[in-house]
Amino acid sequence: MATGDNLTTTAYIQHHLQNLTFGLHPENGWSFATSAEQATEMGFWAIHVDTMAWSIGLGILFLWVFRMAAKTATTGVPSGLQNFVEMMVEFVDNSVRETFHGKSKLIAPLSLTIFCWIFLMNLMDLVPVDFLPMLAQKIGALFGADPSHVYFKVVPTTDVNATLGMSLSVFALIIFYSIREKGFSGFVAELTLHPFNASNPFVQALLIPVNFLLEAVTLLAKPVSLALRLFGNLYAGELIFILIAMVGLWQLPLHFAWATFHILIITLQAFIFMMLTIVYLSMASEKH
Amino acid sequence: MNLNLTLIGQAIAFAVFVWFCMKFVWPPVMQALQERQKKIADGLDAASRATRDLELAEEQAAEQLKESKEQAAQIIEQAHKRANQMIEEARDNARLEGERMIESARGEIEQETQRAKEELRAQVATLAIQGAERILDSSIDEARHRELVDKLAAEL
């Protein structure tokens, strides 16, 4: 409860769940939103600065560390960092080999990026919930902003935009791989000639809309479930951290217990996102 | 929870990260891994080959040792045989030589004896006649008695 005594519990939670939004407001023009209502009014032409900054920063951190290890990679006895990087690379490579049987230069690095990046973004959940937002408020106050209007959400994966952005990219890859492996007609046939099939052309024509409806739902459910699974897990975890932060001194053991349990969720969700991506792409590139 | 530009920004960031990872991170690490794998495999291969070579060499050495032992035994046996043969030959030669020497000595003795007998015979006749002459003085017909004494001497 570090955000001030004048805040009610609801306001505290809401404050924590609001992103720092920069966008085109109908009245104020391009500006930072000072309230949740303003952020909503901005509509699509707004950007979550905190989400972008943390996700890009963590992505660069991941790539920097791995690039450093890759540049100094020797075939001799590996050093500590190289050992770690090689372990990760081998782990991802094995996961890809077991599931994806086609040949692709993209899938394995894609999976590695997904796993490490999501893991790092999820990891921000373990930073005490008030720590970085408080820091942001202090910095905001230095620039003359009202501290209670400086919103700051540290965990990018609790922003549905971030998870959906990734899952839609994966969705695009699914469609790309489907068309590349089966051709456009093959992709359309897959959408319209399954699961119901008839030898009579007239009955088949009737069945095509039904098939298309079913297959379209199946296809669209992939990116949506991928995004919402990660988002939901991390959002709920974050919410529990916020709730724990409000129970006074008892938060210390509770926070410790939940954080310990959350380590599992963090890793598991990153792994699930990676595995499902591999599975979806291998399904897309295999003929039935 | 609003869907906004962040979505597109995230997608772009994601694409860039994946591209970077695919271009600059994955290949060198994978290459290092594969090269090390190959190196280790080669090393293990060389080690097993060396072990096999060592075994082979030991086997060869043992075989050669056995062969040379056999040869040595053979040579020693031959030498023994040869030595025995030489001793046998020497013994035979010595015996033959000895026998021959004995034979020749015996022949010489025989000859000597024969000559001595001849001499004696000649002298005995003369002595006997001289003795008889002395005993009988010259009363004896030398021609007649000489025949007799010669006959006697021949009987010796």
GROMACS .gro file of C-alpha atoms in nm:
model
  444
    1MET     CA    1   0.000   0.000   0.000
    2ALA     CA    2   0.260   0.246  -0.098
    3THR     CA    3   0.059   0.456  -0.336
    4GLY     CA    4  -0.092   0.682  -0.074
    5ASP     CA    5  -0.360   0.670   0.194
    6ASN     CA    6  -0.621   0.850  -0.011
    7LEU     CA    7  -0.649   0.552  -0.246
    8THR     CA    8  -0.912   0.292  -0.178
    9THR     CA    9  -0.847  -0.076  -0.229
   10THR     CA   10  -1.032  -0.078  -0.559
   11ALA     CA   11  -0.843   0.223  -0.683
   12TYR     CA   12  -0.515   0.061  -0.579
   13ILE     CA   13  -0.590  -0.252  -0.777
   14GLN     CA   14  -0.718  -0.057  -1.074
   15HIS     CA   15  -0.414   0.162  -1.069
   16HIS     CA   16  -0.192  -0.142  -1.080
   17LEU     CA   17  -0.378  -0.296  -1.370
   18GLN     CA   18  -0.366   0.013  -1.590
   19ASN     CA   19  -0.097   0.045  -1.854
   20LEU     CA   20   0.098   0.361  -1.920
   21THR     CA   21  -0.078   0.463  -2.240
   22PHE     CA   22   0.040   0.711  -2.496
   23GLY     CA   23  -0.206   0.785  -2.774
   24LEU     CA   24  -0.425   1.012  -2.981
   25HIS     CA   25  -0.699   1.144  -2.752
   26PRO     CA   26  -1.003   1.300  -2.926
   27GLU     CA   27  -0.969   1.615  -2.716
   28ASN     CA   28  -0.611   1.630  -2.590
   29GLY     CA   29  -0.431   1.509  -2.903
   30TRP     CA   30  -0.118   1.292  -2.867
   31SER     CA   31  -0.061   1.261  -2.494
   32PHE     CA   32  -0.026   1.022  -2.201
   33ALA     CA   33  -0.362   0.904  -2.068
   34THR     CA   34  -0.421   1.030  -1.716
   35SER     CA   35  -0.702   0.789  -1.641
   36ALA     CA   36  -0.844   0.456  -1.752
   37GLU     CA   37  -1.133   0.638  -1.922
   38GLN     CA   38  -0.897   0.850  -2.128
   39ALA     CA   39  -0.704   0.538  -2.230
   40THR     CA   40  -1.028   0.378  -2.346
   41GLU     CA   41  -1.128   0.689  -2.537
   42MET     CA   42  -0.802   0.675  -2.730
   43GLY     CA   43  -0.921   0.355  -2.895
   44PHE     CA   44  -0.683   0.179  -3.131
   45TRP     CA   45  -0.442   0.468  -3.183
   46ALA     CA   46  -0.262   0.428  -2.856
   47ILE     CA   47   0.041   0.241  -2.740
   48HIS     CA   48   0.126   0.089  -2.406
   49VAL     CA   49   0.465   0.241  -2.341
   50ASP     CA   50   0.544   0.025  -2.039
   51THR     CA   51   0.460  -0.299  -2.220
   52MET     CA   52   0.664  -0.203  -2.523
   53ALA     CA   53   0.960  -0.081  -2.323
   54TRP     CA   54   0.982  -0.383  -2.096
   55SER     CA   55   0.922  -0.638  -2.368
   56ILE     CA   56   1.173  -0.485  -2.607
   57GLY     CA   57   1.422  -0.430  -2.327
   58LEU     CA   58   1.393  -0.791  -2.214
   59GLY     CA   59   1.408  -0.914  -2.571
   60ILE     CA   60   1.728  -0.720  -2.626
   61LEU     CA   61   1.867  -0.853  -2.299
   62PHE     CA   62   1.795  -1.209  -2.412
   63LEU     CA   63   1.947  -1.155  -2.756
   64TRP     CA   64   2.246  -0.970  -2.614
   65VAL     CA   65   2.333  -1.248  -2.372
   66PHE     CA   66   2.283  -1.519  -2.632
   67ARG     CA   67   2.466  -1.326  -2.900
   68MET     CA   68   2.761  -1.276  -2.667
   69ALA     CA   69   2.775  -1.649  -2.602
   70ALA     CA   70   2.731  -1.725  -2.971
   71LYS     CA   71   3.012  -1.492  -3.075
   72THR     CA   72   3.261  -1.647  -2.835
   73ALA     CA   73   3.133  -2.000  -2.884
   74THR     CA   74   3.422  -2.242  -2.897
   75THR     CA   75   3.431  -2.606  -2.982
   76GLY     CA   76   3.656  -2.665  -2.685
   77VAL     CA   77   3.555  -2.670  -2.320
   78PRO     CA   78   3.262  -2.426  -2.288
   79SER     CA   79   3.258  -2.150  -2.031
   80GLY     CA   80   2.972  -2.095  -1.786
   81LEU     CA   81   2.761  -1.867  -2.005
   82GLN     CA   82   2.820  -2.074  -2.315
   83ASN     CA   83   2.724  -2.383  -2.119
   84PHE     CA   84   2.394  -2.226  -2.020
   85VAL     CA   85   2.320  -2.103  -2.371
   86GLU     CA   86   2.408  -2.438  -2.521
   87MET     CA   87   2.184  -2.610  -2.270
   88MET     CA   88   1.892  -2.389  -2.369
   89VAL     CA   89   1.963  -2.433  -2.740
   90GLU     CA   90   1.985  -2.810  -2.707
   91PHE     CA   91   1.670  -2.826  -2.499
   92VAL     CA   92   1.475  -2.628  -2.758
   93ASP     CA   93   1.635  -2.816  -3.044
   94ASN     CA   94   1.534  -3.149  -2.892
   95SER     CA   95   1.178  -3.028  -2.835
   96VAL     CA   96   1.156  -2.917  -3.197
   97ARG     CA   97   1.308  -3.238  -3.331
   98GLU     CA   98   1.066  -3.453  -3.136
   99THR     CA   99   0.759  -3.271  -3.262
  100PHE     CA  100   0.837  -3.104  -3.592
  101HIS     CA  101   0.944  -3.355  -3.855
  102GLY     CA  102   0.973  -3.125  -4.153
  103LYS     CA  103   1.277  -2.923  -4.242
  104SER     CA  104   1.278  -2.559  -4.142
  105LYS     CA  105   1.546  -2.314  -4.042
  106LEU     CA  106   1.290  -2.092  -3.874
  107ILE     CA  107   1.112  -2.316  -3.625
  108ALA     CA  108   1.398  -2.380  -3.384
  109PRO     CA  109   1.517  -2.017  -3.343
  110LEU     CA  110   1.154  -1.911  -3.328
  111SER     CA  111   1.092  -2.154  -3.044
  112LEU     CA  112   1.404  -2.043  -2.862
  113THR     CA  113   1.302  -1.679  -2.890
  114ILE     CA  114   0.951  -1.754  -2.773
  115PHE     CA  115   1.065  -1.956  -2.474
  116CYS     CA  116   1.334  -1.719  -2.351
  117TRP     CA  117   1.149  -1.400  -2.422
  118ILE     CA  118   0.824  -1.508  -2.262
  119PHE     CA  119   1.014  -1.652  -1.968
  120LEU     CA  120   1.193  -1.321  -1.910
  121MET     CA  121   0.871  -1.123  -1.944
  122ASN     CA  122   0.695  -1.357  -1.704
  123LEU     CA  123   0.988  -1.332  -1.467
  124MET     CA  124   0.911  -0.965  -1.412
  125ASP     CA  125   0.610  -1.090  -1.218
  126LEU     CA  126   0.845  -1.189  -0.935
  127VAL     CA  127   0.960  -0.831  -0.881
  128PRO     CA  128   0.756  -0.696  -0.589
  129VAL     CA  129   0.444  -0.535  -0.734
  130ASP     CA  130   0.500  -0.187  -0.597
  131PHE     CA  131   0.871  -0.157  -0.655
  132LEU     CA  132   0.897  -0.054  -1.020
  133PRO     CA  133   0.563   0.137  -1.036
  134MET     CA  134   0.680   0.345  -0.737
  135LEU     CA  135   1.006   0.417  -0.914
  136ALA     CA  136   0.815   0.519  -1.226
  137GLN     CA  137   0.596   0.753  -1.019
  138LYS     CA  138   0.902   0.919  -0.870
  139ILE     CA  139   1.055   0.963  -1.213
  140GLY     CA  140   0.721   1.087  -1.348
  141ALA     CA  141   0.702   1.341  -1.066
  142LEU     CA  142   1.046   1.468  -1.167
  143PHE     CA  143   0.905   1.547  -1.510
  144GLY     CA  144   0.614   1.730  -1.357
  145ALA     CA  145   0.345   1.464  -1.388
  146ASP     CA  146   0.089   1.395  -1.116
  147PRO     CA  147   0.217   1.075  -0.946
  148SER     CA  148  -0.131   0.929  -0.913
  149HIS     CA  149  -0.171   0.954  -1.289
  150VAL     CA  150   0.151   0.771  -1.369
  151TYR     CA  151   0.045   0.418  -1.445
  152PHE     CA  152   0.304   0.149  -1.479
  153LYS     CA  153   0.259  -0.221  -1.547
  154VAL     CA  154   0.582  -0.414  -1.536
  155VAL     CA  155   0.485  -0.755  -1.672
  156PRO     CA  156   0.432  -0.735  -2.050
  157THR     CA  157   0.258  -1.072  -2.065
  158THR     CA  158  -0.023  -0.942  -1.845
  159ASP     CA  159  -0.108  -0.715  -2.135
  160VAL     CA  160  -0.330  -0.897  -2.382
  161ASN     CA  161  -0.180  -0.691  -2.662
  162ALA     CA  162   0.160  -0.847  -2.609
  163THR     CA  163   0.038  -1.206  -2.603
  164LEU     CA  164  -0.201  -1.152  -2.891
  165GLY     CA  165   0.072  -0.982  -3.091
  166MET     CA  166   0.287  -1.292  -3.059
  167SER     CA  167   0.008  -1.542  -3.116
  168LEU     CA  168  -0.109  -1.357  -3.427
  169SER     CA  169   0.245  -1.372  -3.561
  170VAL     CA  170   0.238  -1.745  -3.497
  171PHE     CA  171  -0.103  -1.759  -3.667
  172ALA     CA  172   0.044  -1.590  -3.973
  173LEU     CA  173   0.321  -1.851  -3.975
  174ILE     CA  174   0.061  -2.130  -3.948
  175ILE     CA  175  -0.116  -2.001  -4.258
  176PHE     CA  176   0.215  -1.946  -4.436
  177TYR     CA  177   0.334  -2.300  -4.365
  178SER     CA  178  -0.004  -2.449  -4.461
  179ILE     CA  179   0.000  -2.277  -4.798
  180ARG     CA  180   0.367  -2.349  -4.859
  181GLU     CA  181   0.331  -2.721  -4.789
  182LYS     CA  182  -0.009  -2.788  -4.938
  183GLY     CA  183  -0.057  -2.506  -5.186
  184PHE     CA  184  -0.341  -2.260  -5.172
  185SER     CA  185  -0.594  -2.511  -5.308
  186GLY     CA  186  -0.478  -2.768  -5.057
  187PHE     CA  187  -0.523  -2.519  -4.775
  188VAL     CA  188  -0.874  -2.431  -4.895
  189ALA     CA  189  -0.955  -2.801  -4.936
  190GLU     CA  190  -0.842  -2.865  -4.583
  191LEU     CA  191  -1.076  -2.592  -4.462
  192THR     CA  192  -1.378  -2.706  -4.662
  193LEU     CA  193  -1.361  -3.083  -4.722
  194HIS     CA  194  -1.316  -3.194  -4.363
  195PRO     CA  195  -1.446  -3.337  -4.136
  196PHE     CA  196  -1.764  -3.417  -4.336
  197ASN     CA  197  -1.717  -3.576  -4.673
  198ALA     CA  198  -1.963  -3.705  -4.929
  199SER     CA  199  -1.921  -3.870  -5.269
  200ASN     CA  200  -2.234  -3.704  -5.406
  201PRO     CA  201  -2.129  -3.358  -5.539
  202PHE     CA  202  -2.461  -3.202  -5.439
  203VAL     CA  203  -2.437  -3.323  -5.079
  204GLN     CA  204  -2.072  -3.219  -5.074
  205ALA     CA  205  -2.169  -2.866  -5.180
  206LEU     CA  206  -2.413  -2.853  -4.889
  207LEU     CA  207  -2.148  -2.977  -4.648
  208ILE     CA  208  -1.885  -2.721  -4.749
  209PRO     CA  209  -2.027  -2.432  -4.539
  210VAL     CA  210  -2.060  -2.660  -4.238
  211ASN     CA  211  -1.704  -2.782  -4.278
  212PHE     CA  212  -1.575  -2.433  -4.330
  213LEU     CA  213  -1.748  -2.309  -4.015
  214LEU     CA  214  -1.600  -2.589  -3.806
  215GLU     CA  215  -1.251  -2.564  -3.951
  216ALA     CA  216  -1.245  -2.184  -3.929
  217VAL     CA  217  -1.332  -2.203  -3.561
  218THR     CA  218  -1.060  -2.463  -3.510
  219LEU     CA  219  -0.809  -2.248  -3.693
  220LEU     CA  220  -0.902  -1.923  -3.520
  221ALA     CA  221  -0.914  -2.086  -3.181
  222LYS     CA  222  -0.541  -2.157  -3.208
  223PRO     CA  223  -0.406  -1.799  -3.179
  224VAL     CA  224  -0.684  -1.691  -2.945
  225SER     CA  225  -0.629  -1.977  -2.702
  226LEU     CA  226  -0.252  -1.934  -2.729
  227ALA     CA  227  -0.275  -1.566  -2.638
  228LEU     CA  228  -0.545  -1.592  -2.374
  229ARG     CA  229  -0.386  -1.886  -2.194
  230LEU     CA  230  -0.064  -1.695  -2.133
  231PHE     CA  231  -0.241  -1.368  -2.063
  232GLY     CA  232  -0.492  -1.525  -1.823
  233ASN     CA  233  -0.233  -1.714  -1.624
  234LEU     CA  234  -0.005  -1.417  -1.579
  235TYR     CA  235  -0.289  -1.168  -1.524
  236ALA     CA  236  -0.434  -1.386  -1.250
  237GLY     CA  237  -0.090  -1.433  -1.096
  238GLU     CA  238  -0.029  -1.061  -1.100
  239LEU     CA  239  -0.369  -0.996  -0.945
  240ILE     CA  240  -0.293  -1.235  -0.662
  241PHE     CA  241   0.040  -1.062  -0.602
  242ILE     CA  242  -0.148  -0.731  -0.581
  243LEU     CA  243  -0.404  -0.876  -0.340
  244ILE     CA  244  -0.129  -1.024  -0.125
  245ALA     CA  245   0.040  -0.684  -0.117
  246MET     CA  246  -0.263  -0.543   0.064
  247VAL     CA  247  -0.282  -0.769   0.368
  248GLY     CA  248  -0.021  -0.594   0.580
  249LEU     CA  249   0.262  -0.781   0.745
  250TRP     CA  250   0.118  -1.119   0.655
  251GLN     CA  251   0.210  -1.049   0.297
  252LEU     CA  252   0.570  -1.156   0.358
  253PRO     CA  253   0.514  -1.532   0.403
  254LEU     CA  254   0.221  -1.526   0.160
  255HIS     CA  255   0.424  -1.345  -0.099
  256PHE     CA  256   0.708  -1.588  -0.059
  257ALA     CA  257   0.479  -1.889  -0.095
  258TRP     CA  258   0.299  -1.752  -0.399
  259ALA     CA  259   0.623  -1.640  -0.563
  260THR     CA  260   0.771  -1.986  -0.517
  261PHE     CA  261   0.467  -2.142  -0.675
  262HIS     CA  262   0.468  -1.880  -0.946
  263ILE     CA  263   0.817  -1.978  -1.061
  264LEU     CA  264   0.656  -2.300  -1.183
  265ILE     CA  265   0.378  -2.113  -1.365
  266ILE     CA  266   0.624  -1.875  -1.529
  267THR     CA  267   0.838  -2.152  -1.672
  268LEU     CA  268   0.544  -2.374  -1.757
  269GLN     CA  269   0.357  -2.103  -1.948
  270ALA     CA  270   0.666  -2.012  -2.149
  271PHE     CA  271   0.718  -2.379  -2.228
  272ILE     CA  272   0.353  -2.434  -2.321
  273PHE     CA  273   0.353  -2.136  -2.556
  274MET     CA  274   0.667  -2.270  -2.723
  275MET     CA  275   0.543  -2.631  -2.746
  276LEU     CA  276   0.202  -2.531  -2.884
  277THR     CA  277   0.368  -2.312  -3.144
  278ILE     CA  278   0.580  -2.606  -3.257
  279VAL     CA  279   0.278  -2.839  -3.258
  280TYR     CA  280   0.061  -2.597  -3.454
  281LEU     CA  281   0.334  -2.539  -3.710
  282SER     CA  282   0.405  -2.909  -3.748
  283MET     CA  283   0.031  -2.972  -3.794
  284ALA     CA  284   0.022  -2.697  -4.055
  285SER     CA  285   0.313  -2.837  -4.251
  286GLU     CA  286   0.205  -3.202  -4.247
  287LYS     CA  287  -0.036  -3.350  -4.494
  288HIS     CA  288  -0.329  -3.536  -4.346
  289MET     CA  289  -0.708  -0.425  -2.160
  290ASN     CA  290  -0.771  -0.221  -2.472
  291LEU     CA  291  -0.653  -0.361  -2.799
  292ASN     CA  292  -0.441  -0.097  -2.963
  293LEU     CA  293  -0.119  -0.026  -3.150
  294THR     CA  294   0.076  -0.218  -2.889
  295LEU     CA  295  -0.044  -0.533  -3.062
  296ILE     CA  296   0.125  -0.439  -3.387
  297GLY     CA  297   0.431  -0.307  -3.208
  298GLN     CA  298   0.465  -0.637  -3.025
  299ALA     CA  299   0.425  -0.833  -3.345
  300ILE     CA  300   0.699  -0.628  -3.512
  301ALA     CA  301   0.930  -0.658  -3.211
  302PHE     CA  302   0.866  -1.032  -3.205
  303ALA     CA  303   0.944  -1.065  -3.575
  304VAL     CA  304   1.267  -0.868  -3.537
  305PHE     CA  305   1.378  -1.073  -3.237
  306VAL     CA  306   1.306  -1.399  -3.415
  307TRP     CA  307   1.493  -1.278  -3.723
  308PHE     CA  308   1.792  -1.174  -3.513
  309CYS     CA  309   1.791  -1.502  -3.326
  310MET     CA  310   1.769  -1.698  -3.650
  311LYS     CA  311   2.045  -1.498  -3.813
  312PHE     CA  312   2.299  -1.431  -3.540
  313VAL     CA  313   2.235  -1.654  -3.240
  314TRP     CA  314   2.119  -1.994  -3.356
  315PRO     CA  315   2.371  -2.076  -3.633
  316PRO     CA  316   2.696  -2.012  -3.438
  317VAL     CA  317   2.574  -2.195  -3.129
  318MET     CA  318   2.450  -2.488  -3.333
  319GLN     CA  319   2.772  -2.495  -3.532
  320ALA     CA  320   2.980  -2.495  -3.216
  321LEU     CA  321   2.767  -2.774  -3.076
  322GLN     CA  322   2.795  -2.985  -3.387
  323GLU     CA  323   3.167  -2.927  -3.420
  324ARG     CA  324   3.221  -3.026  -3.059
  325GLN     CA  325   3.005  -3.331  -3.112
  326LYS     CA  326   3.217  -3.428  -3.410
  327LYS     CA  327   3.536  -3.361  -3.219
  328ILE     CA  328   3.429  -3.578  -2.929
  329ALA     CA  329   3.316  -3.852  -3.165
  330ASP     CA  330   3.650  -3.837  -3.346
  331GLY     CA  331   3.835  -3.847  -3.016
  332LEU     CA  332   3.642  -4.151  -2.897
  333ASP     CA  333   3.700  -4.313  -3.234
  334ALA     CA  334   4.074  -4.249  -3.214
  335ALA     CA  335   4.085  -4.383  -2.859
  336SER     CA  336   3.911  -4.705  -2.952
  337ARG     CA  337   4.132  -4.740  -3.257
  338ALA     CA  338   4.441  -4.691  -3.042
  339THR     CA  339   4.318  -4.953  -2.797
  340ARG     CA  340   4.263  -5.193  -3.083
  341ASP     CA  341   4.609  -5.118  -3.221
  342LEU     CA  342   4.762  -5.175  -2.881
  343GLU     CA  343   4.586  -5.509  -2.849
  344LEU     CA  344   4.705  -5.606  -3.193
  345ALA     CA  345   5.061  -5.505  -3.114
  346GLU     CA  346   5.056  -5.697  -2.788
  347GLU     CA  347   4.926  -6.002  -2.969
  348GLN     CA  348   5.198  -5.970  -3.231
  349ALA     CA  349   5.464  -5.927  -2.969
  350ALA     CA  350   5.344  -6.235  -2.781
  351GLU     CA  351   5.343  -6.435  -3.102
  352GLN     CA  352   5.692  -6.323  -3.196
  353LEU     CA  353   5.817  -6.403  -2.851
  354LYS     CA  354   5.669  -6.751  -2.875
  355GLU     CA  355   5.825  -6.800  -3.218
  356SER     CA  356   6.167  -6.690  -3.108
  357LYS     CA  357   6.146  -6.913  -2.802
  358GLU     CA  358   6.064  -7.202  -3.027
  359GLN     CA  359   6.349  -7.114  -3.258
  360ALA     CA  360   6.590  -7.085  -2.968
  361ALA     CA  361   6.480  -7.423  -2.838
  362GLN     CA  362   6.528  -7.568  -3.183
  363ILE     CA  363   6.874  -7.419  -3.216
  364ILE     CA  364   6.977  -7.547  -2.876
  365GLU     CA  365   6.848  -7.892  -2.959
  366GLN     CA  366   7.035  -7.890  -3.288
  367ALA     CA  367   7.352  -7.781  -3.113
  368HIS     CA  368   7.312  -8.060  -2.860
  369LYS     CA  369   7.263  -8.309  -3.134
  370ARG     CA  370   7.557  -8.178  -3.325
  371ALA     CA  371   7.779  -8.187  -3.018
  372ASN     CA  372   7.677  -8.545  -2.945
  373GLN     CA  373   7.751  -8.634  -3.303
  374MET     CA  374   8.091  -8.471  -3.288
  375ILE     CA  375   8.179  -8.648  -2.966
  376GLU     CA  376   8.066  -8.975  -3.115
  377GLU     CA  377   8.274  -8.916  -3.427
  378ALA     CA  378   8.578  -8.817  -3.226
  379ARG     CA  379   8.541  -9.126  -3.014
  380ASP     CA  380   8.515  -9.350  -3.319
  381ASN     CA  381   8.814  -9.183  -3.481
  382ALA     CA  382   9.019  -9.221  -3.169
  383ARG     CA  383   8.930  -9.584  -3.138
  384LEU     CA  384   9.013  -9.653  -3.502
  385GLU     CA  385   9.338  -9.466  -3.470
  386GLY     CA  386   9.427  -9.652  -3.157
  387GLU     CA  387   9.348  -9.985  -3.318
  388ARG     CA  388   9.553  -9.893  -3.619
  389MET     CA  389   9.845  -9.790  -3.404
  390ILE     CA  390   9.821 -10.108  -3.204
  391GLU     CA  391   9.811 -10.306  -3.528
  392SER     CA  392  10.115 -10.134  -3.671
  393ALA     CA  393  10.306 -10.172  -3.342
  394ARG     CA  394  10.218 -10.537  -3.341
  395GLY     CA  395  10.343 -10.569  -3.704
  396GLU     CA  396  10.669 -10.404  -3.615
  397ILE     CA  397  10.714 -10.627  -3.318
  398GLU     CA  398  10.647 -10.927  -3.537
  399GLN     CA  399  10.899 -10.805  -3.791
  400GLU     CA  400  11.154 -10.736  -3.524
  401THR     CA  401  11.100 -11.077  -3.376
  402GLN     CA  402  11.132 -11.232  -3.719
  403ARG     CA  403  11.457 -11.053  -3.785
  404ALA     CA  404  11.593 -11.136  -3.448
  405LYS     CA  405  11.503 -11.498  -3.513
  406GLU     CA  406  11.675 -11.480  -3.852
  407GLU     CA  407  11.985 -11.334  -3.695
  408LEU     CA  408  11.978 -11.578  -3.417
  409ARG     CA  409  11.928 -11.858  -3.657
  410ALA     CA  410  12.228 -11.745  -3.859
  411GLN     CA  411  12.440 -11.696  -3.552
  412VAL     CA  412  12.318 -12.013  -3.382
  413ALA     CA  413  12.440 -12.218  -3.672
  414THR     CA  414  12.778 -12.048  -3.667
  415LEU     CA  415  12.801 -12.069  -3.288
  416ALA     CA  416  12.701 -12.429  -3.281
  417ILE     CA  417  12.950 -12.509  -3.546
  418GLN     CA  418  13.223 -12.314  -3.374
  419GLY     CA  419  13.133 -12.475  -3.047
  420ALA     CA  420  13.130 -12.817  -3.196
  421GLU     CA  421  13.456 -12.740  -3.372
  422ARG     CA  422  13.606 -12.644  -3.045
  423ILE     CA  423  13.463 -12.942  -2.871
  424LEU     CA  424  13.552 -13.186  -3.134
  425ASP     CA  425  13.851 -12.994  -3.258
  426SER     CA  426  13.894 -13.061  -3.623
  427SER     CA  427  13.801 -13.420  -3.611
  428ILE     CA  428  13.484 -13.368  -3.781
  429ASP     CA  429  13.422 -13.357  -4.149
  430GLU     CA  430  13.320 -13.010  -4.196
  431ALA     CA  431  13.121 -13.061  -4.512
  432ARG     CA  432  12.922 -13.351  -4.373
  433HIS     CA  433  12.848 -13.204  -4.042
  434ARG     CA  434  12.768 -12.861  -4.183
  435GLU     CA  435  12.470 -13.011  -4.361
  436LEU     CA  436  12.354 -13.166  -4.041
  437VAL     CA  437  12.393 -12.851  -3.838
  438ASP     CA  438  12.214 -12.646  -4.107
  439LYS     CA  439  11.932 -12.893  -4.089
  440LEU     CA  440  11.925 -12.845  -3.716
  441ALA     CA  441  11.941 -12.469  -3.745
  442ALA     CA  442  11.647 -12.471  -3.984
  443GLU     CA  443  11.443 -12.651  -3.726
  444LEU     CA  444  11.481 -12.370  -3.481
   0.00000   0.00000   0.00000
